[in-house]
């Protein structure tokens, strides 16, 4: 029953995005601008969220996962909206900011639902963080056209960090809970949304995006330092045990 519910939740989320994505691509792109590219951009995001749930053993979805899936649908719609700007047109910024803000605010909901229902899990936390990263990536591409291409570093940094873990196993280790990391993580989409909001002075938007990137760099460097320290500590334990024996 749980597995069937997970499949139904995923199918509902994907169907909801396809309906919304096709409509949004028709609104934001002329018919001759290949609207399927816009839908494909969003489909990649909702597809990642779906795969995250369907590859679980046992296959299950929780009330918090359903909230995160709704958020993933909204983020996927944001991805659809940024494609016109990437193709040389204009991104419908008011609608993008509206949907991006909804996705940003929903981030506070799934965690509370997980705690209220007692369904918090590492798999749910992973789905949540991947959806967070997707939102920041989408917004960084949107701001690249107005603020500058350097904002892409904000969206790509987490993926670079994950890729670095393939070559440096120490970076794949677990990190301790950090309130400052959560604050910095939440500031990224807030700052990028501020930079995209119509009526906000360009200098204010650029400053917010710059502060977001600077704090993110500091946070990642701090995490790398901590992971390397923990890796050295774990590596030293067997040697110390052997000496004592």
Coordinates of N, CA and C in Angstrom, one line a residue:
X1 N 0.8 -1.2 0.0 CA 0.0 0.0 0.0 C 0.9 1.3 0.0
X2 N 1.9 1.2 0.8 CA 2.8 2.4 0.9 C 3.5 2.6 -0.4
X3 N 4.0 1.5 -1.1 CA 4.6 1.6 -2.3 C 3.7 2.2 -3.4
X4 N 2.5 1.7 -3.4 CA 1.5 2.2 -4.4 C 1.2 3.7 -4.1
X5 N 1.2 4.1 -2.8 CA 1.0 5.5 -2.5 C 2.1 6.4 -3.0
X6 N 3.4 5.9 -2.9 CA 4.5 6.6 -3.4 C 4.5 6.8 -4.9
X7 N 4.1 5.7 -5.6 CA 4.0 5.8 -7.0 C 2.9 6.8 -7.4
X8 N 1.8 6.8 -6.7 CA 0.7 7.7 -7.0 C 1.1 9.1 -6.8
X9 N 1.8 9.4 -5.7 CA 2.3 10.7 -5.4 C 3.2 11.3 -6.4
X10 N 4.1 10.4 -6.9 CA 5.1 10.8 -7.9 C 4.4 11.0 -9.2
X11 N 3.4 10.2 -9.6 CA 2.7 10.3 -10.8 C 1.9 11.6 -10.8
X12 N 1.3 11.9 -9.7 CA 0.5 13.1 -9.5 C 1.3 14.4 -9.7
X13 N 2.5 14.4 -9.1 CA 3.4 15.5 -9.2 C 3.9 15.7 -10.6
X14 N 4.2 14.6 -11.3 CA 4.7 14.7 -12.7 C 3.6 15.2 -13.6
X15 N 2.4 14.7 -13.4 CA 1.2 15.1 -14.2 C 0.9 16.6 -14.0
X16 N 1.0 17.0 -12.7 CA 0.7 18.4 -12.4 C 1.8 19.3 -13.1
X17 N 3.0 18.9 -13.0 CA 4.0 19.8 -13.7 C 3.8 19.8 -15.2
X18 N 3.6 18.7 -15.8 CA 3.4 18.7 -17.3 C 2.3 19.6 -17.7
X19 N 1.2 19.6 -17.0 CA 0.0 20.5 -17.3 C 0.4 21.9 -17.1
X20 N 1.1 22.2 -16.0 CA 1.5 23.6 -15.7 C 2.6 24.0 -16.6
X21 N 3.6 23.1 -16.8 CA 4.7 23.5 -17.7 C 4.4 23.7 -19.1
X22 N 3.4 22.9 -19.7 CA 3.0 23.2 -21.0 C 2.3 24.5 -21.1
X23 N 1.5 24.8 -20.2 CA 0.8 26.1 -20.2 C 1.7 27.3 -20.0
X24 N 2.7 27.2 -19.1 CA 3.6 28.2 -18.9 C 4.5 28.4 -20.1
X25 N 4.9 27.4 -20.7 CA 5.8 27.5 -21.9 C 5.0 28.2 -23.1
X26 N 3.7 27.9 -23.2 CA 2.9 28.6 -24.2 C 2.8 30.1 -23.9
X27 N 2.7 30.4 -22.6 CA 2.5 31.8 -22.2 C 3.8 32.6 -22.4
X28 N 5.0 32.0 -22.1 CA 6.2 32.7 -22.0 C 7.1 32.6 -23.3
X29 N 6.7 31.6 -24.2 CA 7.5 31.4 -25.4 C 6.7 31.5 -26.6
X30 N 7.1 32.2 -27.7 CA 6.4 32.1 -29.0 C 6.4 30.6 -29.5
X31 N 5.5 30.3 -30.3 CA 5.3 28.9 -30.8 C 6.6 28.5 -31.5
X32 N 7.3 29.4 -32.2 CA 8.4 29.0 -33.0 C 9.7 29.0 -32.1
X33 N 9.6 29.1 -30.8 CA 10.8 29.1 -30.0 C 11.0 27.8 -29.2
X34 N 10.5 26.7 -29.8 CA 10.7 25.3 -29.2 C 10.3 25.3 -27.8
X35 N 9.0 25.4 -27.4 CA 8.6 25.4 -26.0 C 8.9 24.1 -25.3
X36 N 9.1 23.0 -26.1 CA 9.5 21.7 -25.5 C 10.8 21.8 -24.7
X37 N 11.7 22.8 -25.1 CA 12.9 23.0 -24.3 C 12.6 23.5 -22.9
X38 N 11.6 24.4 -22.8 CA 11.2 24.9 -21.5 C 10.6 23.8 -20.6
X39 N 9.8 23.0 -21.2 CA 9.2 21.9 -20.5 C 10.2 20.9 -20.0
X40 N 11.2 20.7 -20.9 CA 12.3 19.7 -20.6 C 13.1 20.2 -19.4
X41 N 13.3 21.5 -19.3 CA 14.1 22.0 -18.2 C 13.4 21.7 -16.9
X42 N 12.1 21.9 -16.8 CA 11.4 21.6 -15.6 C 11.2 20.2 -15.4
X43 N 11.1 19.4 -16.4 CA 11.0 17.9 -16.3 C 12.2 17.3 -15.6
X44 N 13.4 17.9 -15.9 CA 14.6 17.4 -15.3 C 14.5 17.5 -13.8
X45 N 13.9 18.6 -13.3 CA 13.9 18.8 -11.8 C 12.8 17.9 -11.2
X46 N 11.6 17.8 -11.8 CA 10.6 17.0 -11.2 C 11.0 15.5 -11.3
X47 N 11.7 15.2 -12.4 CA 12.2 13.8 -12.6 C 13.2 13.4 -11.5
X48 N 14.1 14.4 -11.1 CA 15.1 14.1 -10.1 C 14.3 13.8 -8.8
X49 N 13.3 14.6 -8.4 CA 12.6 14.4 -7.2 C 11.8 13.1 -7.2
X50 N 11.3 12.8 -8.4 CA 10.6 11.5 -8.5 C 11.5 10.3 -8.3
X51 N 12.7 10.4 -8.9 CA 13.6 9.3 -8.8 C 14.1 9.1 -7.4
X52 N 14.2 10.3 -6.6 CA 14.7 10.2 -5.2 C 13.7 9.4 -4.4
X53 N 12.4 9.5 -4.7 CA 11.4 8.7 -3.9 C 11.3 7.2 -4.4
X54 N 11.3 7.1 -5.7 CA 11.1 5.7 -6.3 C 12.3 4.8 -6.1
X55 N 13.5 5.3 -5.8 CA 14.6 4.4 -5.6 C 14.8 4.0 -4.1
X56 N 13.9 4.5 -3.3 CA 14.0 4.1 -1.9 C 13.7 2.7 -1.6
X57 N 14.3 2.1 -0.6 CA 14.0 0.7 -0.2 C 13.6 0.8 1.3
X58 N 12.4 0.5 1.7 CA 11.2 0.3 0.9 C 10.7 1.6 0.2
X59 N 10.0 1.4 -0.9 CA 9.5 2.5 -1.6 C 8.3 3.1 -0.8
X60 N 8.5 4.4 -0.3 CA 7.5 5.0 0.5 C 7.6 6.5 0.3
X61 N 6.5 7.2 0.6 CA 6.4 8.6 0.6 C 5.7 9.0 1.9
X62 N 6.1 10.1 2.5 CA 5.5 10.6 3.7 C 4.7 11.9 3.5
X63 N 3.9 12.4 4.4 CA 3.3 13.6 4.3 C 4.2 14.8 4.0
X64 N 5.4 14.7 4.6 CA 6.4 15.8 4.3 C 6.9 15.7 2.9
X65 N 7.1 14.4 2.4 CA 7.6 14.2 1.0 C 6.6 14.8 0.1
X66 N 5.3 14.7 0.4 CA 4.2 15.3 -0.5 C 4.3 16.8 -0.6
X67 N 4.6 17.4 0.5 CA 4.9 18.9 0.5 C 6.1 19.2 -0.3
X68 N 7.1 18.4 -0.2 CA 8.4 18.7 -0.9 C 8.1 18.4 -2.4
X69 N 7.3 17.4 -2.8 CA 6.9 17.2 -4.2 C 6.2 18.4 -4.7
X70 N 5.3 19.0 -4.0 CA 4.6 20.2 -4.4 C 5.6 21.3 -4.7
X71 N 6.6 21.4 -3.8 CA 7.6 22.5 -3.9 C 8.5 22.2 -5.2
X72 N 8.8 20.9 -5.4 CA 9.5 20.5 -6.6 C 8.8 20.9 -7.9
X73 N 7.4 20.7 -7.9 CA 6.6 21.1 -9.0 C 6.7 22.6 -9.3
X74 N 6.7 23.4 -8.2 CA 6.8 24.8 -8.3 C 8.2 25.2 -8.8
X75 N 9.2 24.6 -8.3 CA 10.6 24.9 -8.8 C 10.7 24.5 -10.3
X76 N 10.1 23.4 -10.7 CA 10.2 22.9 -12.1 C 9.5 24.0 -13.0
X77 N 8.4 24.6 -12.5 CA 7.7 25.6 -13.2 C 8.6 26.8 -13.4
X78 N 9.4 27.1 -12.3 CA 10.3 28.2 -12.4 C 11.4 28.0 -13.5
X79 N 11.8 26.7 -13.5 CA 12.8 26.3 -14.5 C 12.3 26.5 -15.9
X80 N 11.0 26.2 -16.1 CA 10.3 26.4 -17.4 C 10.3 27.9 -17.8
X81 N 10.1 28.8 -16.8 CA 10.0 30.2 -17.0 C 11.3 30.9 -17.4
X82 N 12.4 30.3 -17.0 CA 13.7 31.0 -17.2 C 14.2 30.7 -18.6
X83 N 13.7 29.7 -19.3 CA 14.2 29.3 -20.6 C 14.1 30.5 -21.6
X84 N 13.0 31.3 -21.7 CA 13.0 32.4 -22.7 C 14.2 33.3 -22.5
X85 N 14.6 33.6 -21.3 CA 15.8 34.5 -21.1 C 17.1 33.8 -21.5
X86 N 17.2 32.5 -21.4 CA 18.4 31.8 -21.8 C 18.4 31.7 -23.4
X87 N 17.3 31.8 -24.0 CA 17.2 31.8 -25.5 C 17.3 33.1 -26.1
X88 N 17.6 34.1 -25.3 CA 17.7 35.5 -25.8 C 16.5 36.3 -25.7
X89 N 15.4 35.8 -25.2 CA 14.2 36.5 -25.0 C 14.2 37.2 -23.6
X90 N 13.0 37.3 -23.0 CA 12.9 37.9 -21.7 C 12.1 37.0 -20.7
X91 N 12.7 36.8 -19.6 CA 12.1 36.0 -18.5 C 10.9 36.8 -17.9
X92 N 9.7 36.2 -17.8 CA 8.6 36.9 -17.1 C 8.9 37.0 -15.6
X93 N 9.6 38.0 -15.2 CA 10.2 38.1 -13.9 C 9.1 38.1 -12.8
X94 N 8.0 38.9 -12.9 CA 7.0 38.9 -11.9 C 6.4 37.5 -11.5
X95 N 6.1 36.7 -12.6 CA 5.6 35.4 -12.3 C 6.7 34.5 -11.8
X96 N 7.9 34.7 -12.2 CA 9.0 33.9 -11.7 C 9.2 34.2 -10.2
X97 N 9.2 35.4 -9.9 CA 9.4 35.8 -8.5 C 8.3 35.3 -7.6
X98 N 7.0 35.3 -8.1 CA 5.9 34.8 -7.4 C 6.0 33.3 -7.1
X99 N 6.4 32.6 -8.1 CA 6.5 31.1 -8.0 C 7.7 30.8 -7.1
X100 N 8.8 31.5 -7.4 CA 10.0 31.3 -6.6 C 9.8 31.6 -5.1
X101 N 9.1 32.6 -4.8 CA 8.8 33.0 -3.4 C 7.9 31.9 -2.8
X102 N 7.0 31.3 -3.5 CA 6.1 30.2 -3.0 C 7.0 29.0 -2.7
X103 N 7.9 28.7 -3.6 CA 8.8 27.6 -3.3 C 9.7 27.8 -2.1
X104 N 10.2 29.1 -2.0 CA 11.0 29.5 -0.9 C 10.3 29.3 0.4
X105 N 9.0 29.8 0.5 CA 8.2 29.7 1.7 C 7.8 28.3 2.1
X106 N 7.6 27.5 1.1 CA 7.2 26.1 1.3 C 8.3 25.3 2.0
X107 N 9.6 25.8 1.8 CA 10.7 25.1 2.4 C 10.5 25.0 4.0
X108 N 9.8 26.0 4.5 CA 9.6 25.9 6.0 C 8.5 25.0 6.4
X109 N 7.7 24.6 5.4 CA 6.5 23.8 5.7 C 6.8 22.3 5.8
X110 N 7.6 21.8 4.9 CA 7.8 20.3 4.9 C 8.6 19.9 6.1
X111 N 9.5 20.7 6.6 CA 10.2 20.3 7.8 C 9.3 20.2 9.0
X112 N 8.4 21.2 9.1 CA 7.4 21.2 10.2 C 6.5 20.0 10.1
X113 N 6.1 19.7 8.9 CA 5.2 18.6 8.7 C 5.9 17.3 9.1
X114 N 7.2 17.2 8.8 CA 8.0 16.0 9.1 C 8.0 15.8 10.7
X115 N 8.2 17.0 11.4 CA 8.3 16.9 12.8 C 6.9 16.6 13.4
X116 N 5.9 17.2 12.9 CA 4.6 17.1 13.5 C 4.1 15.6 13.3
X117 N 4.4 15.0 12.2 CA 3.9 13.7 11.9 C 4.9 12.6 12.3
X118 N 6.1 13.0 12.8 CA 7.1 12.0 13.2 C 7.6 11.2 12.0
X119 N 7.7 11.8 10.8 CA 8.1 11.1 9.6 C 9.5 11.6 9.1
X120 N 10.2 12.3 9.9 CA 11.5 12.8 9.5 C 12.5 11.7 9.2
X121 N 13.2 11.8 8.1 CA 14.1 10.7 7.8 C 15.3 11.2 6.9
X122 N 16.4 10.5 6.8 CA 17.5 11.0 6.0 C 17.1 11.1 4.5
X123 N 16.2 10.2 4.1 CA 15.8 10.2 2.7 C 14.9 11.5 2.4
X124 N 14.1 11.8 3.4 CA 13.3 13.0 3.2 C 14.1 14.3 3.3
X125 N 15.1 14.3 4.2 CA 16.0 15.4 4.2 C 16.8 15.6 3.0
X126 N 17.2 14.5 2.3 CA 18.0 14.5 1.1 C 17.1 15.1 0.0
X127 N 15.8 14.7 -0.1 CA 14.9 15.2 -1.1 C 14.7 16.7 -0.9
X128 N 14.6 17.1 0.3 CA 14.4 18.5 0.7 C 15.6 19.3 0.2
X129 N 16.8 18.8 0.5 CA 18.0 19.6 0.2 C 18.3 19.7 -1.3
X130 N 17.9 18.6 -2.0 CA 18.0 18.6 -3.5 C 17.1 19.6 -4.1
X131 N 15.9 19.7 -3.5 CA 14.9 20.7 -4.0 C 15.4 22.1 -3.8
X132 N 16.0 22.3 -2.6 CA 16.6 23.6 -2.3 C 17.6 24.0 -3.3
X133 N 18.5 23.0 -3.6 CA 19.6 23.3 -4.5 C 19.1 23.6 -5.9
X134 N 18.0 22.9 -6.3 CA 17.4 23.1 -7.6 C 16.9 24.5 -7.7
X135 N 16.2 25.0 -6.7 CA 15.7 26.3 -6.7 C 16.8 27.4 -6.8
X136 N 17.8 27.2 -6.0 CA 18.9 28.2 -6.1 C 19.6 28.1 -7.5
X137 N 19.7 26.9 -8.1 CA 20.3 26.8 -9.4 C 19.5 27.6 -10.4
X138 N 18.1 27.4 -10.4 CA 17.2 28.0 -11.3 C 17.3 29.5 -11.2
X139 N 17.3 30.0 -9.9 CA 17.3 31.5 -9.7 C 18.6 32.1 -10.1
X140 N 19.7 31.3 -9.9 CA 21.0 31.8 -10.3 C 21.1 32.0 -11.8
X141 N 20.5 31.1 -12.6 CA 20.5 31.3 -14.1 C 19.6 32.5 -14.4
X142 N 18.5 32.7 -13.7 CA 17.7 33.8 -14.0 C 18.4 35.1 -13.7
X143 N 19.1 35.2 -12.6 CA 19.8 36.5 -12.3 C 21.1 36.7 -13.1
X144 N 21.6 35.6 -13.7 CA 22.8 35.8 -14.6 C 22.6 36.8 -15.7
X145 N 21.3 36.8 -16.2 CA 21.0 37.7 -17.3 C 20.9 39.2 -16.9
X146 N 20.5 39.4 -15.6 CA 20.3 40.8 -15.2 C 21.4 41.3 -14.3
X147 N 21.9 40.4 -13.4 CA 23.0 40.9 -12.4 C 24.3 40.6 -13.0
X148 N 24.5 39.4 -13.6 CA 25.8 39.1 -14.1 C 26.0 37.6 -14.1
X149 N 26.8 37.0 -15.0 CA 27.0 35.6 -15.0 C 27.7 35.0 -13.8
X150 N 28.3 35.9 -13.0 CA 29.0 35.4 -11.8 C 28.0 34.8 -10.8
X151 N 26.7 35.1 -10.9 CA 25.7 34.6 -10.0 C 25.5 33.1 -10.2
X152 N 26.0 32.6 -11.3 CA 25.9 31.1 -11.6 C 26.7 30.3 -10.6
X153 N 27.7 31.0 -10.0 CA 28.5 30.3 -9.0 C 27.7 29.9 -7.8
X154 N 26.7 30.7 -7.5 CA 25.9 30.5 -6.3 C 25.1 29.2 -6.5
X155 N 24.5 29.0 -7.7 CA 23.7 27.9 -8.0 C 24.5 26.6 -8.3
X156 N 25.7 26.8 -8.8 CA 26.5 25.6 -9.2 C 27.4 25.1 -8.0
X157 N 27.6 25.9 -7.0 CA 28.6 25.5 -6.0 C 28.3 24.2 -5.3
X158 N 27.0 23.9 -4.9 CA 26.7 22.7 -4.3 C 27.0 21.5 -5.2
X159 N 26.7 21.6 -6.5 CA 26.9 20.5 -7.4 C 28.4 20.3 -7.6
X160 N 29.2 21.4 -7.5 CA 30.7 21.2 -7.6 C 31.2 20.5 -6.4
X161 N 30.6 20.9 -5.2 CA 31.0 20.2 -3.9 C 30.7 18.7 -4.0
X162 N 29.5 18.4 -4.5 CA 29.2 17.0 -4.6 C 30.1 16.2 -5.5
X163 N 30.4 16.9 -6.7 CA 31.3 16.3 -7.7 C 32.7 16.1 -7.1
X164 N 33.2 17.1 -6.3 CA 34.5 17.0 -5.6 C 34.6 15.8 -4.7
X165 N 33.4 15.4 -4.1 CA 33.4 14.2 -3.3 C 33.7 12.9 -4.0
X166 N 33.5 12.9 -5.3 CA 33.8 11.7 -6.1 C 35.3 11.5 -6.1
X167 N 36.1 12.6 -6.0 CA 37.5 12.5 -6.1 C 38.2 12.5 -4.7
X168 N 37.5 13.1 -3.7 CA 38.0 13.3 -2.4 C 37.0 12.7 -1.4
X169 N 37.2 11.4 -1.0 CA 36.2 10.8 -0.2 C 35.9 11.5 1.1
X170 N 36.8 12.3 1.6 CA 36.6 13.0 2.9 C 35.4 13.9 2.8
X171 N 35.1 14.5 1.6 CA 34.0 15.4 1.4 C 32.7 14.7 1.3
X172 N 32.6 13.4 1.4 CA 31.4 12.7 1.4 C 30.9 12.4 2.8
X173 N 31.7 12.8 3.8 CA 31.3 12.5 5.1 C 30.1 13.3 5.6
X174 N 29.5 12.8 6.7 CA 28.3 13.6 7.2 C 28.8 14.8 8.0
X175 N 28.0 15.9 7.9 CA 28.2 17.1 8.6 C 27.3 17.2 9.8
X176 N 27.8 17.8 10.8 CA 27.0 18.1 12.0 C 26.0 19.2 11.7
X177 N 24.9 19.1 12.4 CA 23.9 20.2 12.3 C 24.5 21.5 12.6
X178 N 24.1 22.5 11.7 CA 24.7 23.9 11.9 C 23.6 24.9 11.6
X179 N 23.3 25.7 12.6 CA 22.3 26.8 12.4 C 22.8 27.8 11.5
X180 N 24.1 28.2 11.5 CA 24.6 29.2 10.6 C 24.5 28.7 9.1
X181 N 24.7 27.4 8.9 CA 24.6 26.8 7.6 C 23.2 26.9 7.1
X182 N 22.3 26.6 7.9 CA 20.9 26.7 7.5 C 20.5 28.2 7.2
X183 N 21.0 29.1 8.0 CA 20.7 30.5 7.7 C 21.3 31.0 6.4
X184 N 22.5 30.6 6.2 CA 23.2 31.0 4.9 C 22.4 30.3 3.7
X185 N 22.0 29.0 3.9 CA 21.3 28.3 2.8 C 20.0 29.0 2.5
X186 N 19.3 29.4 3.5 CA 18.0 30.1 3.3 C 18.2 31.5 2.7
X187 N 19.4 32.1 2.9 CA 19.6 33.5 2.4 C 19.8 33.4 0.9
X188 N 20.3 32.3 0.4 CA 20.6 32.3 -1.1 C 19.4 32.5 -1.9
X189 N 18.3 31.8 -1.8 CA 17.1 32.1 -2.7 C 16.5 33.4 -2.3
X190 N 16.6 33.8 -1.1 CA 16.0 35.1 -0.7 C 16.7 36.2 -1.5
X191 N 18.1 36.2 -1.5 CA 18.9 37.2 -2.1 C 18.6 37.2 -3.6
X192 N 18.6 36.0 -4.2 CA 18.4 36.0 -5.7 C 17.0 36.4 -6.1
X193 N 16.0 36.1 -5.3 CA 14.6 36.6 -5.5 C 14.6 38.1 -5.4
X194 N 15.3 38.6 -4.4 CA 15.3 40.1 -4.3 C 15.9 40.7 -5.5
X195 N 17.0 40.1 -6.0 CA 17.6 40.7 -7.2 C 16.7 40.6 -8.4
X196 N 15.8 39.7 -8.5 CA 14.9 39.5 -9.6 C 13.6 40.3 -9.5
X197 N 13.3 40.8 -8.3 CA 12.1 41.5 -8.0 C 12.0 42.8 -8.8
X198 N 11.0 43.0 -9.6 CA 10.8 44.3 -10.3 C 10.7 45.4 -9.3
X199 N 11.4 46.5 -9.6 CA 11.3 47.7 -8.8 C 12.4 47.8 -7.8
X200 N 13.1 46.7 -7.5 CA 14.3 46.7 -6.6 C 15.5 47.4 -7.4
X201 N 16.1 48.4 -6.8 CA 17.3 49.0 -7.5 C 18.3 47.9 -7.9
X202 N 18.9 48.1 -9.1 CA 19.9 47.2 -9.6 C 21.1 47.0 -8.6
X203 N 21.5 48.1 -8.0 CA 22.6 48.1 -7.0 C 22.3 47.2 -5.8
X204 N 21.0 47.4 -5.3 CA 20.6 46.6 -4.2 C 20.5 45.1 -4.5
X205 N 20.0 44.8 -5.7 CA 20.0 43.4 -6.1 C 21.3 42.8 -6.3
X206 N 22.2 43.6 -6.9 CA 23.6 43.1 -7.0 C 24.3 42.9 -5.7
X207 N 24.1 43.8 -4.8 CA 24.7 43.7 -3.5 C 24.2 42.5 -2.7
X208 N 22.9 42.2 -2.8 CA 22.3 41.0 -2.1 C 22.9 39.8 -2.7
X209 N 23.0 39.7 -4.0 CA 23.5 38.5 -4.7 C 25.0 38.3 -4.3
X210 N 25.7 39.4 -4.2 CA 27.2 39.3 -3.9 C 27.4 38.8 -2.5
X211 N 26.5 39.4 -1.5 CA 26.6 38.9 -0.1 C 26.3 37.4 0.0
X212 N 25.2 37.0 -0.8 CA 24.8 35.6 -0.8 C 26.0 34.7 -1.2
X213 N 26.6 35.1 -2.3 CA 27.7 34.3 -2.8 C 28.9 34.3 -1.9
X214 N 29.2 35.4 -1.3 CA 30.4 35.5 -0.3 C 30.1 34.6 0.9
X215 N 28.9 34.7 1.4 CA 28.6 33.8 2.6 C 28.6 32.4 2.2
X216 N 28.1 32.1 1.0 CA 28.1 30.7 0.6 C 29.5 30.1 0.4
X217 N 30.4 30.9 -0.1 CA 31.8 30.5 -0.3 C 32.4 30.2 1.1
X218 N 32.1 31.1 2.0 CA 32.6 30.9 3.4 C 32.1 29.7 4.0
X219 N 30.8 29.4 3.8 CA 30.2 28.3 4.4 C 30.7 27.0 3.9
X220 N 30.9 26.9 2.6 CA 31.5 25.7 2.0 C 32.9 25.5 2.4
X221 N 33.7 26.6 2.5 CA 35.1 26.4 2.9 C 35.1 25.9 4.4
X222 N 34.2 26.4 5.2 CA 34.1 26.0 6.6 C 33.8 24.5 6.6
X223 N 32.8 24.0 5.8 CA 32.4 22.6 5.8 C 33.6 21.8 5.3
X224 N 34.3 22.2 4.3 CA 35.4 21.4 3.8 C 36.5 21.3 4.9
X225 N 36.8 22.3 5.6 CA 37.7 22.3 6.7 C 37.3 21.3 7.7
X226 N 36.0 21.3 8.1 CA 35.5 20.4 9.1 C 35.5 19.0 8.6
X227 N 35.2 18.7 7.4 CA 35.2 17.3 6.9 C 36.6 16.8 6.8
X228 N 37.5 17.6 6.4 CA 38.9 17.2 6.3 C 39.4 16.9 7.7
X229 N 39.1 17.7 8.7 CA 39.5 17.4 10.1 C 38.9 16.1 10.6
X230 N 37.6 15.9 10.4 CA 37.0 14.6 10.8 C 37.6 13.4 10.1
X231 N 38.0 13.6 8.8 CA 38.6 12.5 8.1 C 40.0 12.2 8.7
X232 N 40.7 13.2 9.0 CA 42.1 12.9 9.6 C 41.9 12.3 11.0
X233 N 40.9 12.7 11.7 CA 40.7 12.1 13.1 C 40.3 10.6 12.9
X234 N 39.4 10.3 12.0 CA 39.0 8.9 11.8 C 40.2 8.1 11.3
X235 N 41.0 8.6 10.4 CA 42.2 7.9 9.9 C 43.2 7.6 11.0
X236 N 43.3 8.5 12.0 CA 44.3 8.3 13.0 C 43.9 7.3 14.1
X237 N 42.6 7.0 14.2 CA 42.1 6.1 15.2 C 42.7 4.7 15.1
X238 N 42.7 4.1 13.9 CA 43.2 2.7 13.8 C 44.7 2.7 14.1
X239 N 45.4 3.7 13.7 CA 46.9 3.7 14.0 C 47.1 3.8 15.6
X240 N 46.3 4.6 16.2 CA 46.4 4.7 17.7 C 46.0 3.4 18.4
X241 N 45.0 2.8 17.8 CA 44.6 1.5 18.4 C 45.7 0.4 18.3
X242 N 46.3 0.4 17.1 CA 47.4 -0.6 16.8 C 48.6 -0.4 17.7
X243 N 48.9 0.9 18.0 CA 50.0 1.2 18.9 C 49.7 0.8 20.3
X244 N 48.5 1.0 20.7 CA 48.1 0.7 22.1 C 48.1 -0.8 22.3
X245 N 47.8 -1.6 21.2 CA 47.8 -3.0 21.4 C 49.2 -3.6 21.3

